[in-house]
PDB file of C-alpha atoms in Angstrom:
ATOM      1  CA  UNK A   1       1.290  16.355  -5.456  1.00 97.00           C
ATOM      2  CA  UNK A   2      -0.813  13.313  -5.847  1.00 98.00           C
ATOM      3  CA  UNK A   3      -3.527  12.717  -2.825  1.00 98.00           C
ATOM      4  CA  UNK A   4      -5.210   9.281  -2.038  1.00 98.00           C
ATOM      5  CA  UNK A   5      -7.815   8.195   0.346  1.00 98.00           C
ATOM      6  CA  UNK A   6      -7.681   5.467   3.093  1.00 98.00           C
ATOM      7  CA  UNK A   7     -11.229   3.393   3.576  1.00 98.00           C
ATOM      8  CA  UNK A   8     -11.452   2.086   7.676  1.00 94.00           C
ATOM      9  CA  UNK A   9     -13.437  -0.883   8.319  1.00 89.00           C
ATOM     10  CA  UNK A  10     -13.445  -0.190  11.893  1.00 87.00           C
ATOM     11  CA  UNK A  11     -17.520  -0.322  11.910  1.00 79.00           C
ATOM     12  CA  UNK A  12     -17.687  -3.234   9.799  1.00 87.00           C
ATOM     13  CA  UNK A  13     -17.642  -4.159   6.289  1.00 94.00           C
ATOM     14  CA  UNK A  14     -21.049  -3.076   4.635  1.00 96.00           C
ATOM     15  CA  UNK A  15     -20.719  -3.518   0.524  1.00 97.00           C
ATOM     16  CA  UNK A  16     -22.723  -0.506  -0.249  1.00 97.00           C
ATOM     17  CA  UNK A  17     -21.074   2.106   2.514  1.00 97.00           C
ATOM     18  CA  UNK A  18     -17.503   0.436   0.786  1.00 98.00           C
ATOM     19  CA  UNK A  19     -19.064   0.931  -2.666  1.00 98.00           C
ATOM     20  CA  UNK A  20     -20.232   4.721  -1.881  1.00 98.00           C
ATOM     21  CA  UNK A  21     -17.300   5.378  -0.368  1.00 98.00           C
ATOM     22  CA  UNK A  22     -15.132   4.684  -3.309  1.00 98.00           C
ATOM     23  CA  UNK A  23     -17.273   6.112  -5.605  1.00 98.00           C
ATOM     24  CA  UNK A  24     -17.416   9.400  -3.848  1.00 98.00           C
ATOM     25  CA  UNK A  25     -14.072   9.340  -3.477  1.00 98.00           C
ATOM     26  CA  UNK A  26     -13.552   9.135  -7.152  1.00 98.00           C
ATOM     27  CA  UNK A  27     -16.396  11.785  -8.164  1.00 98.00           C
ATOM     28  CA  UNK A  28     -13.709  13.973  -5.665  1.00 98.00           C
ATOM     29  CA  UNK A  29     -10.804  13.568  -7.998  1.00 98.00           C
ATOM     30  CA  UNK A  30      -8.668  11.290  -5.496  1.00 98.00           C
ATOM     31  CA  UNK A  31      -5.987   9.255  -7.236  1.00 98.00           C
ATOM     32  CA  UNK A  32      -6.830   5.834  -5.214  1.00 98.00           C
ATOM     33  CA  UNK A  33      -8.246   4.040  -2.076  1.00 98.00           C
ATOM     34  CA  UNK A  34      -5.851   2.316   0.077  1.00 98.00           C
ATOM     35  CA  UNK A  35      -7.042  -0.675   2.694  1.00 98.00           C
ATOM     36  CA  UNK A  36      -5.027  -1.888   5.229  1.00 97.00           C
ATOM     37  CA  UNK A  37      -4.306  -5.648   6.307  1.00 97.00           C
ATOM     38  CA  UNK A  38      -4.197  -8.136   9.106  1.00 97.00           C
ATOM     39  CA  UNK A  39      -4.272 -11.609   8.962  1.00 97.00           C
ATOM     40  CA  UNK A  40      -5.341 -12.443  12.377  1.00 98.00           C
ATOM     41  CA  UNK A  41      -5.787 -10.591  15.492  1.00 98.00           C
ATOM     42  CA  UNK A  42      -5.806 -11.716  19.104  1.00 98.00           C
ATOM     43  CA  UNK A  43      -6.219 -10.592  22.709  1.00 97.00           C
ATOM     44  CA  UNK A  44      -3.178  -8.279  23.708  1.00 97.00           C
ATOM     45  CA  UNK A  45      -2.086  -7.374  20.295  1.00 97.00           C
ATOM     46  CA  UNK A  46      -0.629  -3.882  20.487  1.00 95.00           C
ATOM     47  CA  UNK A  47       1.019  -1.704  17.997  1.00 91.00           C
ATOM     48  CA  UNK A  48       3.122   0.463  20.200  1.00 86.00           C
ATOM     49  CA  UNK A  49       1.296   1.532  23.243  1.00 89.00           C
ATOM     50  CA  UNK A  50      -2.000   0.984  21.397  1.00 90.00           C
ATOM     51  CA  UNK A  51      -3.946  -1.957  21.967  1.00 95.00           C
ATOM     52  CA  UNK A  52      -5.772  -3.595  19.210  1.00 95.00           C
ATOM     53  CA  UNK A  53      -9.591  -5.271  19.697  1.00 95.00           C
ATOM     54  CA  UNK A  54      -9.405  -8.508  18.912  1.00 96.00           C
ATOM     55  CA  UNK A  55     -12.929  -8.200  17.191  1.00 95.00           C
ATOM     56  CA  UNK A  56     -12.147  -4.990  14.815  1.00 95.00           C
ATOM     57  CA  UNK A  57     -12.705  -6.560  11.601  1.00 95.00           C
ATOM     58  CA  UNK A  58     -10.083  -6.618   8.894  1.00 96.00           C
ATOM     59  CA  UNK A  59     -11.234  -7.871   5.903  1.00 97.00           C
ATOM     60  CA  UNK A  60      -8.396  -9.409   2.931  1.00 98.00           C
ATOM     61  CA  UNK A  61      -7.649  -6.023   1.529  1.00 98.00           C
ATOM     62  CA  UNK A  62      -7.218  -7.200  -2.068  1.00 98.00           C
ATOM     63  CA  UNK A  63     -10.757  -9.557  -2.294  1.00 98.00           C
ATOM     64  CA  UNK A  64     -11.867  -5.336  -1.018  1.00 98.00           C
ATOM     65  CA  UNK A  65      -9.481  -3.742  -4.023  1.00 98.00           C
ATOM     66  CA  UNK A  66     -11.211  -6.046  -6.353  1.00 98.00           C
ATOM     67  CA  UNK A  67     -15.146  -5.597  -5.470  1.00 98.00           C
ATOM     68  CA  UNK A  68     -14.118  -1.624  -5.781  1.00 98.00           C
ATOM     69  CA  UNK A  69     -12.672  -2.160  -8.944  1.00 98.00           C
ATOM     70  CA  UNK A  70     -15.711  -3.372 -10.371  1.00 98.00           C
ATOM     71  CA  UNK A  71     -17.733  -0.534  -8.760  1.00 98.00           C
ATOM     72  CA  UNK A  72     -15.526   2.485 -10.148  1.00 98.00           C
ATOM     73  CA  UNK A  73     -13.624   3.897 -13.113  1.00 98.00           C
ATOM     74  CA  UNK A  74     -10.859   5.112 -13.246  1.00 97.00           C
ATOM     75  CA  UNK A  75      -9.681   4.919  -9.032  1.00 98.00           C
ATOM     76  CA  UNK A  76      -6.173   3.451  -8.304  1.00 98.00           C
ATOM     77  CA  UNK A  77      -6.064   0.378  -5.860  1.00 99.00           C
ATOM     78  CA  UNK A  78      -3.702   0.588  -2.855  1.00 98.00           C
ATOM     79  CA  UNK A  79      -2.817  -1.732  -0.103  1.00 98.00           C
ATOM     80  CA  UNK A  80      -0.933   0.466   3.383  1.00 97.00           C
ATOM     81  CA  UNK A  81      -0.095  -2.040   4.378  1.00 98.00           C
ATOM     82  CA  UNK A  82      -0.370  -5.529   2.579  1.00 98.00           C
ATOM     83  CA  UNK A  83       1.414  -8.008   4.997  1.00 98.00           C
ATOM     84  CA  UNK A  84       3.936  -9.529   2.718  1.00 98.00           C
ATOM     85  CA  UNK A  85       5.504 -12.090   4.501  1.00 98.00           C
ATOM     86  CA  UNK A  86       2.512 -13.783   4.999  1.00 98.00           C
ATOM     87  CA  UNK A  87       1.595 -14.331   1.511  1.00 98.00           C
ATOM     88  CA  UNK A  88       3.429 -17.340  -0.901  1.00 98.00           C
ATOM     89  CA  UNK A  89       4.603 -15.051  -3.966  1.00 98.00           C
ATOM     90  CA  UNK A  90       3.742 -17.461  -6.441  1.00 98.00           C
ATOM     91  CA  UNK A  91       0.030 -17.124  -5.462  1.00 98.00           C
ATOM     92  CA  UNK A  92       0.289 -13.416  -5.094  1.00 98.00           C
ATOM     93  CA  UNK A  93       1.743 -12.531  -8.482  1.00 98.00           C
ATOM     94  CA  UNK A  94      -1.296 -14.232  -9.963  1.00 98.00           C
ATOM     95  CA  UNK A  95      -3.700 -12.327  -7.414  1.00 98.00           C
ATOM     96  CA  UNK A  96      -2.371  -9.004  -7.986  1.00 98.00           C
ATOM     97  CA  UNK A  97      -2.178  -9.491 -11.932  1.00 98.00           C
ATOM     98  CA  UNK A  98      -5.597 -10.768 -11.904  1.00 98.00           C
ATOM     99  CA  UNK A  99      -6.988  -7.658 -10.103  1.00 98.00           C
ATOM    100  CA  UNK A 100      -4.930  -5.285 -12.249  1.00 98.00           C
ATOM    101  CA  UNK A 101      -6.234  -6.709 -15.649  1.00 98.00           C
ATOM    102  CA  UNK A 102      -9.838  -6.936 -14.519  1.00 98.00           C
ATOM    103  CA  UNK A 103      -9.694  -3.716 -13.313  1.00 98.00           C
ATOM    104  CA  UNK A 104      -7.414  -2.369 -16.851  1.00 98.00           C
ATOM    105  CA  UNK A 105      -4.407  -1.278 -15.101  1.00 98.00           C
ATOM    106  CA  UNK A 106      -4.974   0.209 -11.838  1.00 98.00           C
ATOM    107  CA  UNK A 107      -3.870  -1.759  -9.031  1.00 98.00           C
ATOM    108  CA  UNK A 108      -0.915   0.048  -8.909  1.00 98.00           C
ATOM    109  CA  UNK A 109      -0.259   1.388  -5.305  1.00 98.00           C
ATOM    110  CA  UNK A 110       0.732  -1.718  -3.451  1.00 98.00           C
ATOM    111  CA  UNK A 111       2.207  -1.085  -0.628  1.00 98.00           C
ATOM    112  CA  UNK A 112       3.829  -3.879   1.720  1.00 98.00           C
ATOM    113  CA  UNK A 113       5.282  -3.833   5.070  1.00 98.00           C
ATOM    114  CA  UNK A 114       6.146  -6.390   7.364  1.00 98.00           C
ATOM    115  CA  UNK A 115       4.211  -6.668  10.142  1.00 96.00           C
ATOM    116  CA  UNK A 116       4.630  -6.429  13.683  1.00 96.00           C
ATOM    117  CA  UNK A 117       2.524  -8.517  15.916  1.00 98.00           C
ATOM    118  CA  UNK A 118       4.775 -11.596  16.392  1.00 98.00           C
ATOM    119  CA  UNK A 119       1.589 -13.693  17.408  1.00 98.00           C
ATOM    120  CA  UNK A 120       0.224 -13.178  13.951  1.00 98.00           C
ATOM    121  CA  UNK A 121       3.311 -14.330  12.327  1.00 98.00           C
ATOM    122  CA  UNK A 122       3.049 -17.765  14.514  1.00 98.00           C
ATOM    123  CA  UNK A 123      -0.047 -17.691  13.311  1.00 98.00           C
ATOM    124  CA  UNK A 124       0.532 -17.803   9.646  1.00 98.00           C
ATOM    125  CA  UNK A 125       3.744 -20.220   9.814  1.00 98.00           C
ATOM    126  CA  UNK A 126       5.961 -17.715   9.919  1.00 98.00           C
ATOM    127  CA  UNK A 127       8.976 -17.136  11.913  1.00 98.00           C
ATOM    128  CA  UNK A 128       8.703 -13.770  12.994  1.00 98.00           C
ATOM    129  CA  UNK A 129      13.087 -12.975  12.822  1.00 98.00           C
ATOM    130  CA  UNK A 130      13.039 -13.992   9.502  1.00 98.00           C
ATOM    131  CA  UNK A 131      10.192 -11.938   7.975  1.00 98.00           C
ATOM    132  CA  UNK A 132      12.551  -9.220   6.355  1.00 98.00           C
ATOM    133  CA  UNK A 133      14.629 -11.686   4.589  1.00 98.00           C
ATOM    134  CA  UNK A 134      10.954 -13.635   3.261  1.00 98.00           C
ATOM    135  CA  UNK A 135       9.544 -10.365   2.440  1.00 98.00           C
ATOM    136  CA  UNK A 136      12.881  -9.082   0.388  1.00 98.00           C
ATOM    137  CA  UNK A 137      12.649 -12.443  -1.571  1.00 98.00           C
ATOM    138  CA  UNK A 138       9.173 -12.368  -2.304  1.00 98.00           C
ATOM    139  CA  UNK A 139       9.689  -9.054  -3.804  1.00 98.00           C
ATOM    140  CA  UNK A 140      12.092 -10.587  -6.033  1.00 98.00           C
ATOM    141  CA  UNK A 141       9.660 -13.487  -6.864  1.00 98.00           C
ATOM    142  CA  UNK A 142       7.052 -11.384  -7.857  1.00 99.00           C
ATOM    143  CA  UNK A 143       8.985  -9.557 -10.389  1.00 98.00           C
ATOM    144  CA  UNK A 144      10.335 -12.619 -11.887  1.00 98.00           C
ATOM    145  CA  UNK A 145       7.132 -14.481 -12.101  1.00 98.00           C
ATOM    146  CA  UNK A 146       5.246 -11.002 -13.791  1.00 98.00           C
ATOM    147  CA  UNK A 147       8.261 -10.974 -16.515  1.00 98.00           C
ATOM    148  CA  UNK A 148       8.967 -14.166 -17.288  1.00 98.00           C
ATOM    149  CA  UNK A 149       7.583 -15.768 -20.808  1.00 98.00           C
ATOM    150  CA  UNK A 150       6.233 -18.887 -21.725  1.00 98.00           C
ATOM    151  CA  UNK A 151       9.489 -20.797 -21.433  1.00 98.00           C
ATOM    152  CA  UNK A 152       8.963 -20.403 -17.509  1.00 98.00           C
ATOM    153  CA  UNK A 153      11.322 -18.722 -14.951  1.00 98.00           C
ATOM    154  CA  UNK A 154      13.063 -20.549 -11.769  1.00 98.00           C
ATOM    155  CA  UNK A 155      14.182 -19.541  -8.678  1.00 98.00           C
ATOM    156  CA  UNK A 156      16.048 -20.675  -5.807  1.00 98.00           C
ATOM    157  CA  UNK A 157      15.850 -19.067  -2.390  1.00 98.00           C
ATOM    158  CA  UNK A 158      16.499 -19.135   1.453  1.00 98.00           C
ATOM    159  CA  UNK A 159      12.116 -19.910   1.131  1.00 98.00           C
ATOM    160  CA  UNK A 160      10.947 -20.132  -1.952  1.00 98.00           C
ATOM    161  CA  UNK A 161      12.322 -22.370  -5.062  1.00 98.00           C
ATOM    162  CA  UNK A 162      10.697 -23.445  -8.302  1.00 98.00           C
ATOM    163  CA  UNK A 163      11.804 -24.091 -11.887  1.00 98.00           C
ATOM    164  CA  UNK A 164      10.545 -23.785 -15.412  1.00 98.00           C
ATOM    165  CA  UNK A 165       6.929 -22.256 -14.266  1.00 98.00           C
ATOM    166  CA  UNK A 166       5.191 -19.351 -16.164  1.00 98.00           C
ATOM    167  CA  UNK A 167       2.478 -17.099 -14.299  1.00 98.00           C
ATOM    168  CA  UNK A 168      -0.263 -15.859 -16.274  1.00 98.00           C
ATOM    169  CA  UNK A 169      -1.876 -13.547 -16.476  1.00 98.00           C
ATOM    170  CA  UNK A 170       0.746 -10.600 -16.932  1.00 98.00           C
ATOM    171  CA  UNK A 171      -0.245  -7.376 -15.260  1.00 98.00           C
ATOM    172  CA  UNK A 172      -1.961  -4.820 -17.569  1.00 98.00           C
ATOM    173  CA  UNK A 173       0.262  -3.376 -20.101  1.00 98.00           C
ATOM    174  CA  UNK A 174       3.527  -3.248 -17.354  1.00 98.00           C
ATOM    175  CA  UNK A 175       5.945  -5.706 -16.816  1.00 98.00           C
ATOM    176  CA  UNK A 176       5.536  -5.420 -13.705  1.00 96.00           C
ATOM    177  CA  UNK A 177       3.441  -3.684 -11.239  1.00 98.00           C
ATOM    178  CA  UNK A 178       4.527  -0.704  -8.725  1.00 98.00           C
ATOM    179  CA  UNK A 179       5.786  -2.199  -5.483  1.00 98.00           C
ATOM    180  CA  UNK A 180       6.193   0.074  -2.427  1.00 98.00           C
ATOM    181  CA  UNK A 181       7.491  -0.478   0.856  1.00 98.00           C
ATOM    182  CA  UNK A 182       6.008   0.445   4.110  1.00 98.00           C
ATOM    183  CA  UNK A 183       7.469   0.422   7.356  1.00 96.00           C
ATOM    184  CA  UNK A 184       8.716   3.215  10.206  1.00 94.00           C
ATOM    185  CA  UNK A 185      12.228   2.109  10.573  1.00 96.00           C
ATOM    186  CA  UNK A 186      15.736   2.384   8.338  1.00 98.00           C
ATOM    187  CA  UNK A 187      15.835  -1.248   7.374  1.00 98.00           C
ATOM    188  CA  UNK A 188      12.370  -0.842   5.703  1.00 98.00           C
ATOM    189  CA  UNK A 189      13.847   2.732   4.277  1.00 98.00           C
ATOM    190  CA  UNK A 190      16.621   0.572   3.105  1.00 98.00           C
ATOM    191  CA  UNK A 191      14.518  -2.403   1.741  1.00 98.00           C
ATOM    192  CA  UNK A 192      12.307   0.152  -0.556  1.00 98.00           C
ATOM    193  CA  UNK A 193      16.069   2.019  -2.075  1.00 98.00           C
ATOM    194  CA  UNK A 194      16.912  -1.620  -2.610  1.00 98.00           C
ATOM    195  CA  UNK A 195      13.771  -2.521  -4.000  1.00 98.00           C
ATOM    196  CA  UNK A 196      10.726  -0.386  -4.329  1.00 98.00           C
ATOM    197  CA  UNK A 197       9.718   1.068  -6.385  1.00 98.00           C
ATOM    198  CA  UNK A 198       9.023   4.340  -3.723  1.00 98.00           C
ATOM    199  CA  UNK A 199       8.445   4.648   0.001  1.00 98.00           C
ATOM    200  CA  UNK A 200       5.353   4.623   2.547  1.00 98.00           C
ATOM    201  CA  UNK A 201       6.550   5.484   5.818  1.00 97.00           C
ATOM    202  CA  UNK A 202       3.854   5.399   9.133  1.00 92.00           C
ATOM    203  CA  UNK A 203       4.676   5.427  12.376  1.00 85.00           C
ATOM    204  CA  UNK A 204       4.909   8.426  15.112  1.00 88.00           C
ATOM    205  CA  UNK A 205       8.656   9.861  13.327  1.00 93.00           C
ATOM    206  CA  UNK A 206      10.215  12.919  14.698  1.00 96.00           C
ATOM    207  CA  UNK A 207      10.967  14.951  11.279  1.00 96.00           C
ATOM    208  CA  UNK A 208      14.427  14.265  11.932  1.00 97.00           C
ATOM    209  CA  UNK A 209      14.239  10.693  11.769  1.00 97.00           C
ATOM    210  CA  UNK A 210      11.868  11.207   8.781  1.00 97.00           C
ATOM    211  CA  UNK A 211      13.998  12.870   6.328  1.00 98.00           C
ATOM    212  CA  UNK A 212      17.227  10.599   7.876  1.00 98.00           C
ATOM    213  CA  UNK A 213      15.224   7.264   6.372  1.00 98.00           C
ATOM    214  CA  UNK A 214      14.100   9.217   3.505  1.00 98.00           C
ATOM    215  CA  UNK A 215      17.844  10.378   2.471  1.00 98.00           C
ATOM    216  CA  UNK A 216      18.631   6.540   3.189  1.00 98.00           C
ATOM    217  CA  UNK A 217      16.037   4.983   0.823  1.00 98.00           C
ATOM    218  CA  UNK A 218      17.391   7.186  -1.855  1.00 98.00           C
ATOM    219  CA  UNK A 219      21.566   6.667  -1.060  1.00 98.00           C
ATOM    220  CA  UNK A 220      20.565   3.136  -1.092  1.00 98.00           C
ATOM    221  CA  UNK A 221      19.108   3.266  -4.077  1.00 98.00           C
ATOM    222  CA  UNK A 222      21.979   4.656  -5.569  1.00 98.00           C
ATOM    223  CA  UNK A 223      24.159   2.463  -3.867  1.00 98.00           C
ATOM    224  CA  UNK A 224      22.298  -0.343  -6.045  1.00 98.00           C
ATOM    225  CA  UNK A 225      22.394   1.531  -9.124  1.00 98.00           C
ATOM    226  CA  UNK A 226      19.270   2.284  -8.772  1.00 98.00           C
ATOM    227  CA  UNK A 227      17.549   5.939 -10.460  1.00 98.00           C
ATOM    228  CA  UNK A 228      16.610   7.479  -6.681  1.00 98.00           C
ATOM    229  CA  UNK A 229      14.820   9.843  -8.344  1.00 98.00           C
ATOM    230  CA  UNK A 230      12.684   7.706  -9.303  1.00 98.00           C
ATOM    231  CA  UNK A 231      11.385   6.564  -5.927  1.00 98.00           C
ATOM    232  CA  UNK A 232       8.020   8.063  -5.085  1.00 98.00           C
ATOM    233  CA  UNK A 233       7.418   8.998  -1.417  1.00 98.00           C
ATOM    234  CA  UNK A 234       4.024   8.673   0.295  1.00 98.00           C
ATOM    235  CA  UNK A 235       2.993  10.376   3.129  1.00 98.00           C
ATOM    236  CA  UNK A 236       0.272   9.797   5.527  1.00 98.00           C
ATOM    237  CA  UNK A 237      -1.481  13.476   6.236  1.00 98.00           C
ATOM    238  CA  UNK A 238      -4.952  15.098   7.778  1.00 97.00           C
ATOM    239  CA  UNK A 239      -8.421  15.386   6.218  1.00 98.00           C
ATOM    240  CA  UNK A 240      -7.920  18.727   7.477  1.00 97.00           C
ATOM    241  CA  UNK A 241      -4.419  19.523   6.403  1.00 97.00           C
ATOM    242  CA  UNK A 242      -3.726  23.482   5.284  1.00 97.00           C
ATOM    243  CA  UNK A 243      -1.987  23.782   1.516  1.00 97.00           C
ATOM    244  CA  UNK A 244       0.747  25.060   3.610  1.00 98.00           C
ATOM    245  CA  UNK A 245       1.286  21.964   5.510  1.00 98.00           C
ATOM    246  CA  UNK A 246       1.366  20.765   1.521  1.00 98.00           C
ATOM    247  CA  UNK A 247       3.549  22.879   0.554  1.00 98.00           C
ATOM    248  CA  UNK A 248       6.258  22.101   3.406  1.00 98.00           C
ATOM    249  CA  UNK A 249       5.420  18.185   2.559  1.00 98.00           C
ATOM    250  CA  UNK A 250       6.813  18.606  -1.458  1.00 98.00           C
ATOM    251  CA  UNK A 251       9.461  20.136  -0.017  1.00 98.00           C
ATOM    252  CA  UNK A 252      10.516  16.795   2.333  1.00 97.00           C
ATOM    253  CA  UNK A 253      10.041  15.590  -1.094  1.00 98.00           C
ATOM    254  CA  UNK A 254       6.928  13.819  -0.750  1.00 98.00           C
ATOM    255  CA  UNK A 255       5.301  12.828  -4.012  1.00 98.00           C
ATOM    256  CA  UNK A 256       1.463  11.502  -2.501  1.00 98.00           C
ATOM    257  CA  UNK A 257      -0.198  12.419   0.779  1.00 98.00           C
ATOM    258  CA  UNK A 258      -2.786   9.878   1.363  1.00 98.00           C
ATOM    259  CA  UNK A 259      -6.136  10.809   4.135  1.00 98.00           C
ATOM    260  CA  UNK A 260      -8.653   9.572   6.384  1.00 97.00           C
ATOM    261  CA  UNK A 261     -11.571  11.539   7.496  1.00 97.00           C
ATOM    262  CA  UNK A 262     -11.829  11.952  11.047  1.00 96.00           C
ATOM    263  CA  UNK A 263     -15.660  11.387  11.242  1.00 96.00           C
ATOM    264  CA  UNK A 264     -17.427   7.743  11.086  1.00 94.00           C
ATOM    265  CA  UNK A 265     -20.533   8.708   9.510  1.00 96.00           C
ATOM    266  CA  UNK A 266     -20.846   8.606   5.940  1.00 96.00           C
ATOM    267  CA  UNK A 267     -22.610  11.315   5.284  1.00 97.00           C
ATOM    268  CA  UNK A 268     -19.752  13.597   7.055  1.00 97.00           C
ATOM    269  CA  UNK A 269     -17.507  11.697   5.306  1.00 97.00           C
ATOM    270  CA  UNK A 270     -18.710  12.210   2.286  1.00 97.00           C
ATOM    271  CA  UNK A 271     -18.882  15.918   3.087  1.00 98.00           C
ATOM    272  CA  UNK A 272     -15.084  16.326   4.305  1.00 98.00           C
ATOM    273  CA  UNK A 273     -13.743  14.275   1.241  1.00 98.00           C
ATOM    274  CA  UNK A 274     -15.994  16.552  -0.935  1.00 98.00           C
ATOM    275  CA  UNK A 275     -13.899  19.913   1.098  1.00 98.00           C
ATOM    276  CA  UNK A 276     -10.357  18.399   1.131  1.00 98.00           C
ATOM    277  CA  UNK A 277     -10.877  17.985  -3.199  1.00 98.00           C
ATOM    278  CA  UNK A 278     -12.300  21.783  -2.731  1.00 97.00           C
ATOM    279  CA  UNK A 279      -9.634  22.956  -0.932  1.00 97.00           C
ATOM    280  CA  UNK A 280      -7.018  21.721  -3.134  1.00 97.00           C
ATOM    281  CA  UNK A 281      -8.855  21.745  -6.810  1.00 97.00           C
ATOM    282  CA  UNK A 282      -8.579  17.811  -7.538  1.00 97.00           C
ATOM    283  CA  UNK A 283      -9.640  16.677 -11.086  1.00 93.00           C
ATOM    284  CA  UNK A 284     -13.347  16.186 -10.025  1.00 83.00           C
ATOM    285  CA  UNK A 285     -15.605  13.771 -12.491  1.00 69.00           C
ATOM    286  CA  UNK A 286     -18.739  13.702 -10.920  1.00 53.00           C
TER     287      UNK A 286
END
């Protein structure tokens, strides 16, 4: 079992609380730091039945991924979720394989969902019924764009279309960086069989419903001659999670179980990070 850490910018974005945070988090033995996105908020935007302030800042989660990069070793950059159909591809591809050979190979747990606050879509010129389809081709852009050579690559799309470009530079030593999808229903369990590279499912699931879109993203997968045991699957879990709660997570099949602590204050942070890599023995470097 892998185990990651999520970073909250709920109480602001402060470079050196990010900075210790990561850095901590590394010292621990976690495998990466994930950040979340959103373009824009607004008054009345609700996930769910959960309201959202309009003033909670969310800063852009890879311009985050990159500042950690230079402030750490060895940590694996995540994104839960990066808001895909609100980014062109062709400017992406040379984002994310700018941050992943600065950093020497570790942005490598993207993670990208879909989105679902319509006035945020209208917000970034996008029509919010046609996000799946934008976000399935993007996936496909990015991959063509990270291995195509210097006699350039084209592409012709429903929204995107170019010819003869090349996208430098490549990511580090891939041909193309780990894509996984996000989402909490059995299209997006169908879009990561189809296409990612493994699966990052949030959202308040029953276990039933949990292990039907997990069993779909892998007969998908299959169904597109596709390895399905290949496909990683993430999990979101507790700070304070038992090994037996673990244990019963491997056996869903889950590959990574990525954390937040429940406290606000660094220094507790700090502290329940430091217990969670106790509890279950990570490679600690500090």
């Amino acid at each position: 079992m892998k185990f990651a850490i999520a970073y909250s910018t709920a109480d602001g974005l402060d470079p050196d609380r990010l900075v210790a945070y990561a850095r901590h988090a590394e010292d621990c033995g976690f495998e990466g730091l994930y950040l979340p996105e959103h373009i824009v908020l607004y008054p009345g935007a609700a996930i769910g039945p959960f309201e959202i302030p309009p003033a909670l800042p969310y800063p852009d989660p890879l311009d985050c991924l990159g500042f950690v990069a230079a402030a750490t070793r060895r940590l694996l950059l995540g994104t839960a979720v990066l808001l895909l159909p609100y980014h062109h591809p062709v400017v992406l591809a040379k984002r994310l394989a700018t941050i992943d050979v600065l950093s020497r190979g570790r942005m490598r747990l993207l993670t990208v969902g879909l989105g679902t606050l319509p006035g945020e879509a209208e917000a970034a010129g996008v029509d919010f019924g046609t996000r799946g389809r934008r976000a399935d081709e993007a996936i496909d852009v990015l991959r063509l764009l990270w291995e195509g050579d210097e006699k350039g690559v084209g592409f012709t799309g429903e929204f995107f279309g170019f010819d003869g470009v090349c996208s430098y530079p490549k990511p580090y030593g891939v041909t193309h960086l780990p894509i996984h999808v996000g989402g909490s229903s059995r299209a997006a369990a169908r879009r990561a069989g189809r296409r990612g590279d493994g699966y990052f499912p949030g959202g308040a699931l029953t276990p039933e419903e949990r292990a039907v879109q997990w069993e779909l993203a892998r007969t998908t997968a299959a169904e597109a001659g596709r390895d399905p045991d290949a496909l990683e699957y993430t999990r979101w879990g507790s700070i304070d999670m038992s090994s037996e709660r673990v244990e019963a997570y491997a056996a869903q099949g889950v590959t990574r179980i990525v954390v937040s602590p429940s406290s606000t204050e660094p220094e507790r942070q700090r502290d329940e990070m430091s217990a969670f890599a106790e509890r279950f023995a990570l490679p600690r470097i500090g």
